mmCIF file of C-alpha atoms in Angstrom:
data_model
loop_
_atom_site.group_PDB
_atom_site.id
_atom_site.type_symbol
_atom_site.label_atom_id
_atom_site.label_comp_id
_atom_site.label_asym_id
_atom_site.label_seq_id
_atom_site.Cartn_x
_atom_site.Cartn_y
_atom_site.Cartn_z
ATOM 1 C CA MET A 1444 12.713 22.785 -7.576
ATOM 2 C CA ARG A 1445 13.070 20.170 -4.858
ATOM 3 C CA ILE A 1446 11.868 16.616 -5.383
ATOM 4 C CA LEU A 1447 11.388 13.632 -3.087
ATOM 5 C CA ASP A 1448 11.963 10.435 -5.058
ATOM 6 C CA LEU A 1449 9.868 7.877 -2.969
ATOM 7 C CA GLY A 1450 11.311 4.527 -3.716
ATOM 8 C CA CYS A 1451 14.319 5.641 -5.643
ATOM 9 C CA GLY A 1452 15.702 2.149 -6.282
ATOM 10 C CA ASP A 1453 19.197 2.336 -7.718
ATOM 11 C CA GLY A 1454 18.788 5.997 -8.725
ATOM 12 C CA LEU A 1455 18.323 5.709 -12.472
ATOM 13 C CA LEU A 1456 15.289 8.092 -12.661
ATOM 14 C CA MET A 1457 16.555 10.229 -9.845
ATOM 15 C CA LYS A 1458 19.828 10.725 -11.878
ATOM 16 C CA GLN A 1459 17.687 12.014 -14.822
ATOM 17 C CA MET A 1460 15.890 14.528 -12.749
ATOM 18 C CA VAL A 1461 19.027 15.776 -11.116
ATOM 19 C CA ASP A 1462 20.667 16.107 -14.632
ATOM 20 C CA ALA A 1463 17.648 18.035 -15.690
ATOM 21 C CA GLY A 1464 18.384 20.644 -12.922
ATOM 22 C CA ALA A 1465 16.192 19.503 -10.058
ATOM 23 C CA GLU A 1466 17.377 18.964 -6.457
ATOM 24 C CA VAL A 1467 16.347 15.596 -5.696
ATOM 25 C CA VAL A 1468 16.386 13.462 -2.298
ATOM 26 C CA GLY A 1469 15.736 9.741 -2.831
ATOM 27 C CA ILE A 1470 14.395 7.269 -0.167
ATOM 28 C CA ASP A 1471 14.231 3.547 -0.461
ATOM 29 C CA VAL A 1472 14.102 0.730 2.208
ATOM 30 C CA ASP A 1473 16.402 -1.418 0.327
ATOM 31 C CA GLU A 1474 19.998 -0.645 1.508
ATOM 32 C CA ASN A 1475 21.634 -2.097 -1.680
ATOM 33 C CA PHE A 1476 19.551 0.075 -3.863
ATOM 34 C CA VAL A 1477 20.390 3.198 -1.658
ATOM 35 C CA ALA A 1478 24.069 2.223 -1.814
ATOM 36 C CA ALA A 1479 23.734 2.036 -5.707
ATOM 37 C CA ALA A 1480 22.237 5.593 -5.942
ATOM 38 C CA ALA A 1481 24.640 7.027 -3.417
ATOM 39 C CA ALA A 1482 27.670 5.520 -5.527
ATOM 40 C CA GLN A 1483 26.356 7.727 -8.250
ATOM 41 C CA GLY A 1484 26.763 10.838 -6.199
ATOM 42 C CA LEU A 1485 22.957 11.106 -5.428
ATOM 43 C CA ASP A 1486 21.378 12.120 -2.219
ATOM 44 C CA ALA A 1487 19.741 8.679 -1.352
ATOM 45 C CA ARG A 1488 18.581 7.614 2.099
ATOM 46 C CA CYS A 1489 17.466 4.334 3.531
ATOM 47 C CA MET A 1490 13.974 4.939 5.145
ATOM 48 C CA ASP A 1491 10.431 3.787 4.937
ATOM 49 C CA GLY A 1492 7.894 5.896 3.195
ATOM 50 C CA ALA A 1493 5.238 5.293 6.087
ATOM 51 C CA THR A 1494 7.733 6.687 8.714
ATOM 52 C CA MET A 1495 9.850 9.289 6.744
ATOM 53 C CA ASP A 1496 9.802 12.574 8.760
ATOM 54 C CA PHE A 1497 10.319 15.266 6.236
ATOM 55 C CA LYS A 1498 8.286 18.363 7.137
ATOM 56 C CA ARG A 1499 7.288 20.719 4.197
ATOM 57 C CA GLU A 1500 10.583 20.329 2.392
ATOM 58 C CA PHE A 1501 9.512 19.398 -1.148
ATOM 59 C CA ASP A 1502 7.721 20.877 -3.989
ATOM 60 C CA TYR A 1503 7.060 17.541 -5.547
ATOM 61 C CA VAL A 1504 7.048 13.853 -4.651
ATOM 62 C CA PHE A 1505 7.909 11.487 -7.594
ATOM 63 C CA SER A 1506 7.081 7.770 -7.333
ATOM 64 C CA ASN A 1507 7.550 5.148 -10.039
ATOM 65 C CA ALA A 1508 6.167 1.641 -9.407
ATOM 66 C CA THR A 1509 6.590 1.865 -5.722
ATOM 67 C CA LEU A 1510 3.215 2.583 -3.863
ATOM 68 C CA HIS A 1511 1.813 -0.795 -4.549
ATOM 69 C CA TRP A 1512 4.648 -2.343 -2.544
ATOM 70 C CA MET A 1513 3.902 -0.207 0.567
ATOM 71 C CA LYS A 1514 1.199 -2.514 1.852
ATOM 72 C CA ALA A 1515 1.672 -2.392 5.536
ATOM 73 C CA ASP A 1516 0.243 1.063 6.176
ATOM 74 C CA PRO A 1517 -0.929 2.952 3.072
ATOM 75 C CA PRO A 1518 -2.619 5.694 4.869
ATOM 76 C CA ALA A 1519 0.601 6.381 6.836
ATOM 77 C CA VAL A 1520 2.475 6.780 3.514
ATOM 78 C CA CYS A 1521 0.008 9.149 2.272
ATOM 79 C CA ARG A 1522 0.165 11.192 5.469
ATOM 80 C CA ALA A 1523 3.894 11.204 5.402
ATOM 81 C CA VAL A 1524 3.929 12.405 1.702
ATOM 82 C CA HIS A 1525 1.490 15.141 2.498
ATOM 83 C CA ALA A 1526 3.680 16.338 5.449
ATOM 84 C CA ALA A 1527 6.733 16.211 3.132
ATOM 85 C CA LEU A 1528 5.237 18.685 0.566
ATOM 86 C CA ARG A 1529 5.411 22.439 0.995
ATOM 87 C CA ASP A 1530 2.069 24.390 0.901
ATOM 88 C CA GLY A 1531 1.068 25.478 -2.499
#
């Protein structure tokens, strides 16, 4: 199972998913959060949810208390999330 953690922050919840056996990629716009997650050995990347360019790579997208911060272009975030998900 491959999960995209949209707005992964410092990786706290991402680590729990990894520890449970999931393959997780986390993204966040805050470089300090991404660095904190990466310091734990997590696959964290600095990118914006509206402009991420994943194509059918994930089974699930997880987001905890993040979407309400993505105010610049919510439809673009939804399109990017849809594009990141595999069919099915």
